[in-house]
PDB file of C-alpha atoms in Angstrom:
ATOM      1  CA  UNK A  21     -10.035 -12.232  37.210  1.00  0.00           C
ATOM      2  CA  UNK A  22     -11.813 -15.532  36.583  1.00  0.00           C
ATOM      3  CA  UNK A  23     -10.811 -17.993  33.976  1.00  0.00           C
ATOM      4  CA  UNK A  24     -13.897 -18.824  32.000  1.00  0.00           C
ATOM      5  CA  UNK A  25     -12.698 -22.065  30.423  1.00  0.00           C
ATOM      6  CA  UNK A  26     -12.020 -25.196  32.456  1.00  0.00           C
ATOM      7  CA  UNK A  27      -8.319 -26.013  32.616  1.00  0.00           C
ATOM      8  CA  UNK A  28      -8.651 -29.109  30.407  1.00  0.00           C
ATOM      9  CA  UNK A  29     -10.221 -26.987  27.627  1.00  0.00           C
ATOM     10  CA  UNK A  30      -7.492 -24.304  28.053  1.00  0.00           C
ATOM     11  CA  UNK A  31      -4.717 -26.906  27.916  1.00  0.00           C
ATOM     12  CA  UNK A  32      -6.202 -28.420  24.721  1.00  0.00           C
ATOM     13  CA  UNK A  33      -5.900 -25.077  23.022  1.00  0.00           C
ATOM     14  CA  UNK A  34      -2.380 -24.229  24.203  1.00  0.00           C
ATOM     15  CA  UNK A  35      -0.412 -25.923  21.357  1.00  0.00           C
ATOM     16  CA  UNK A  36      -2.558 -24.285  18.687  1.00  0.00           C
ATOM     17  CA  UNK A  37      -2.308 -20.866  20.475  1.00  0.00           C
ATOM     18  CA  UNK A  38       1.522 -21.195  20.466  1.00  0.00           C
ATOM     19  CA  UNK A  39       1.489 -22.219  16.842  1.00  0.00           C
ATOM     20  CA  UNK A  40      -0.852 -19.280  15.900  1.00  0.00           C
ATOM     21  CA  UNK A  41       1.365 -16.786  17.798  1.00  0.00           C
ATOM     22  CA  UNK A  42       4.560 -17.925  16.055  1.00  0.00           C
ATOM     23  CA  UNK A  43       2.773 -18.110  12.743  1.00  0.00           C
ATOM     24  CA  UNK A  44       1.276 -14.524  12.993  1.00  0.00           C
ATOM     25  CA  UNK A  45       4.729 -13.215  13.728  1.00  0.00           C
ATOM     26  CA  UNK A  46       5.976 -14.988  10.561  1.00  0.00           C
ATOM     27  CA  UNK A  47       3.097 -13.544   8.594  1.00  0.00           C
ATOM     28  CA  UNK A  48       3.943 -10.047   9.933  1.00  0.00           C
ATOM     29  CA  UNK A  49       7.552 -10.509   8.665  1.00  0.00           C
ATOM     30  CA  UNK A  50       6.214 -11.405   5.241  1.00  0.00           C
ATOM     31  CA  UNK A  51       4.105  -8.225   5.246  1.00  0.00           C
ATOM     32  CA  UNK A  52       7.049  -6.171   6.556  1.00  0.00           C
ATOM     33  CA  UNK A  53       5.485  -5.106   9.717  1.00  0.00           C
ATOM     34  CA  UNK A  54       4.870  -5.914  13.433  1.00  0.00           C
ATOM     35  CA  UNK A  55       2.195  -8.399  14.493  1.00  0.00           C
ATOM     36  CA  UNK A  56       0.132  -5.453  15.929  1.00  0.00           C
ATOM     37  CA  UNK A  57       0.303  -3.615  12.639  1.00  0.00           C
ATOM     38  CA  UNK A  58      -0.592  -6.816  10.728  1.00  0.00           C
ATOM     39  CA  UNK A  59      -3.662  -7.222  12.865  1.00  0.00           C
ATOM     40  CA  UNK A  60      -4.991  -3.777  12.336  1.00  0.00           C
ATOM     41  CA  UNK A  61      -4.228  -3.732   8.615  1.00  0.00           C
ATOM     42  CA  UNK A  62      -5.759  -7.156   8.078  1.00  0.00           C
ATOM     43  CA  UNK A  63      -9.007  -6.237   9.969  1.00  0.00           C
ATOM     44  CA  UNK A  64      -9.216  -2.874   8.230  1.00  0.00           C
ATOM     45  CA  UNK A  65      -8.484  -3.977   4.605  1.00  0.00           C
ATOM     46  CA  UNK A  66      -8.407  -7.756   4.251  1.00  0.00           C
ATOM     47  CA  UNK A  67     -11.101  -9.210   6.544  1.00  0.00           C
ATOM     48  CA  UNK A  68     -14.870  -9.324   6.193  1.00  0.00           C
ATOM     49  CA  UNK A  69     -15.219  -6.057   8.105  1.00  0.00           C
ATOM     50  CA  UNK A  70     -17.185  -3.781   5.889  1.00  0.00           C
ATOM     51  CA  UNK A  71     -18.464  -0.225   6.693  1.00  0.00           C
ATOM     52  CA  UNK A  72     -21.558  -0.766   4.516  1.00  0.00           C
ATOM     53  CA  UNK A  73     -22.836  -3.118   7.249  1.00  0.00           C
ATOM     54  CA  UNK A  74     -21.948  -0.694  10.100  1.00  0.00           C
ATOM     55  CA  UNK A  75     -18.661  -2.483  10.850  1.00  0.00           C
ATOM     56  CA  UNK A  76     -15.743  -0.463  12.183  1.00  0.00           C
ATOM     57  CA  UNK A  77     -12.223  -0.862  13.591  1.00  0.00           C
ATOM     58  CA  UNK A  78     -11.889   0.292  17.145  1.00  0.00           C
ATOM     59  CA  UNK A  79      -8.387   1.293  18.237  1.00  0.00           C
ATOM     60  CA  UNK A  80      -6.987   0.036  21.563  1.00  0.00           C
ATOM     61  CA  UNK A  81      -4.586   2.718  22.540  1.00  0.00           C
ATOM     62  CA  UNK A  82      -3.200   4.259  25.734  1.00  0.00           C
ATOM     63  CA  UNK A  83      -2.038   7.598  24.390  1.00  0.00           C
ATOM     64  CA  UNK A  84      -2.014   9.975  21.435  1.00  0.00           C
ATOM     65  CA  UNK A  85       1.364   8.533  20.163  1.00  0.00           C
ATOM     66  CA  UNK A  86      -0.293   5.163  19.752  1.00  0.00           C
ATOM     67  CA  UNK A  87      -3.182   6.754  17.738  1.00  0.00           C
ATOM     68  CA  UNK A  88      -0.650   8.343  15.395  1.00  0.00           C
ATOM     69  CA  UNK A  89       1.244   5.093  15.079  1.00  0.00           C
ATOM     70  CA  UNK A  90      -1.939   3.129  14.276  1.00  0.00           C
ATOM     71  CA  UNK A  91      -3.099   5.669  11.785  1.00  0.00           C
ATOM     72  CA  UNK A  92       0.320   5.460  10.042  1.00  0.00           C
ATOM     73  CA  UNK A  93      -0.020   1.723   9.830  1.00  0.00           C
ATOM     74  CA  UNK A  94      -3.468   2.028   8.267  1.00  0.00           C
ATOM     75  CA  UNK A  95      -2.102   4.311   5.611  1.00  0.00           C
ATOM     76  CA  UNK A  96      -0.046   1.392   4.376  1.00  0.00           C
ATOM     77  CA  UNK A  97      -3.253  -0.440   3.261  1.00  0.00           C
ATOM     78  CA  UNK A  98      -3.558  -4.132   2.667  1.00  0.00           C
ATOM     79  CA  UNK A  99      -1.090  -6.644   4.072  1.00  0.00           C
ATOM     80  CA  UNK A 100      -0.551  -8.327   0.617  1.00  0.00           C
ATOM     81  CA  UNK A 101      -1.482 -11.613  -0.701  1.00  0.00           C
ATOM     82  CA  UNK A 102       1.439 -13.549   0.710  1.00  0.00           C
ATOM     83  CA  UNK A 103       0.587 -12.546   4.285  1.00  0.00           C
ATOM     84  CA  UNK A 104      -3.128 -13.140   3.668  1.00  0.00           C
ATOM     85  CA  UNK A 105      -2.243 -16.656   2.515  1.00  0.00           C
ATOM     86  CA  UNK A 106      -0.293 -17.246   5.756  1.00  0.00           C
ATOM     87  CA  UNK A 107      -3.224 -16.071   7.817  1.00  0.00           C
ATOM     88  CA  UNK A 108      -5.513 -18.430   5.926  1.00  0.00           C
ATOM     89  CA  UNK A 109      -3.146 -21.271   6.732  1.00  0.00           C
ATOM     90  CA  UNK A 110      -3.202 -20.319  10.398  1.00  0.00           C
ATOM     91  CA  UNK A 111      -6.991 -20.185  10.446  1.00  0.00           C
ATOM     92  CA  UNK A 112      -7.295 -23.729   9.033  1.00  0.00           C
ATOM     93  CA  UNK A 113      -5.273 -24.995  12.043  1.00  0.00           C
ATOM     94  CA  UNK A 114      -6.975 -23.045  14.821  1.00  0.00           C
ATOM     95  CA  UNK A 115     -10.598 -22.737  13.491  1.00  0.00           C
ATOM     96  CA  UNK A 116     -12.084 -25.599  15.415  1.00  0.00           C
ATOM     97  CA  UNK A 117     -10.691 -24.336  18.698  1.00  0.00           C
ATOM     98  CA  UNK A 118     -11.417 -20.647  18.136  1.00  0.00           C
ATOM     99  CA  UNK A 119     -14.206 -19.000  20.140  1.00  0.00           C
ATOM    100  CA  UNK A 120     -17.230 -17.668  18.287  1.00  0.00           C
ATOM    101  CA  UNK A 121     -17.189 -14.566  20.521  1.00  0.00           C
ATOM    102  CA  UNK A 122     -16.669 -13.821  24.188  1.00  0.00           C
ATOM    103  CA  UNK A 123     -20.329 -14.118  25.152  1.00  0.00           C
ATOM    104  CA  UNK A 124     -21.086 -17.372  23.397  1.00  0.00           C
ATOM    105  CA  UNK A 125     -17.727 -19.100  24.065  1.00  0.00           C
ATOM    106  CA  UNK A 126     -16.965 -17.959  27.559  1.00  0.00           C
ATOM    107  CA  UNK A 127     -19.639 -16.103  29.621  1.00  0.00           C
ATOM    108  CA  UNK A 128     -22.587 -18.141  28.529  1.00  0.00           C
ATOM    109  CA  UNK A 129     -20.808 -21.414  29.382  1.00  0.00           C
ATOM    110  CA  UNK A 130     -19.202 -20.281  32.598  1.00  0.00           C
ATOM    111  CA  UNK A 131     -20.688 -21.571  35.813  1.00  0.00           C
ATOM    112  CA  UNK A 132     -22.508 -18.927  37.836  1.00  0.00           C
ATOM    113  CA  UNK A 133     -20.382 -17.824  40.810  1.00  0.00           C
ATOM    114  CA  UNK A 134     -21.863 -18.242  44.288  1.00  0.00           C
ATOM    115  CA  UNK A 135     -23.163 -14.985  45.709  1.00  0.00           C
TER     116      UNK A 135
END
């Protein structure tokens, strides 16, 4: 698998990626859940995702047990204001280095491989 970012750009992001990983784990503890649960619940209930615009949450699961687990997480609803505040703090640190999306930030900028 090819790396789409030059090494210097990847290295520049590393400290902020480590910070965000540790901080998301801390936010999950505040919400009383795992980082994976925090992510699903935040996207479903606390982000700008909105079904009235055709937005949806797509589960990334390997088996039926994981579907049941994820559905159980979603029944818990919002992650709460304290965890949302922590996520907002994380975003302020990583925003400048965060990709817009995979196409614009990686594929579009990647050099074309020789055929």
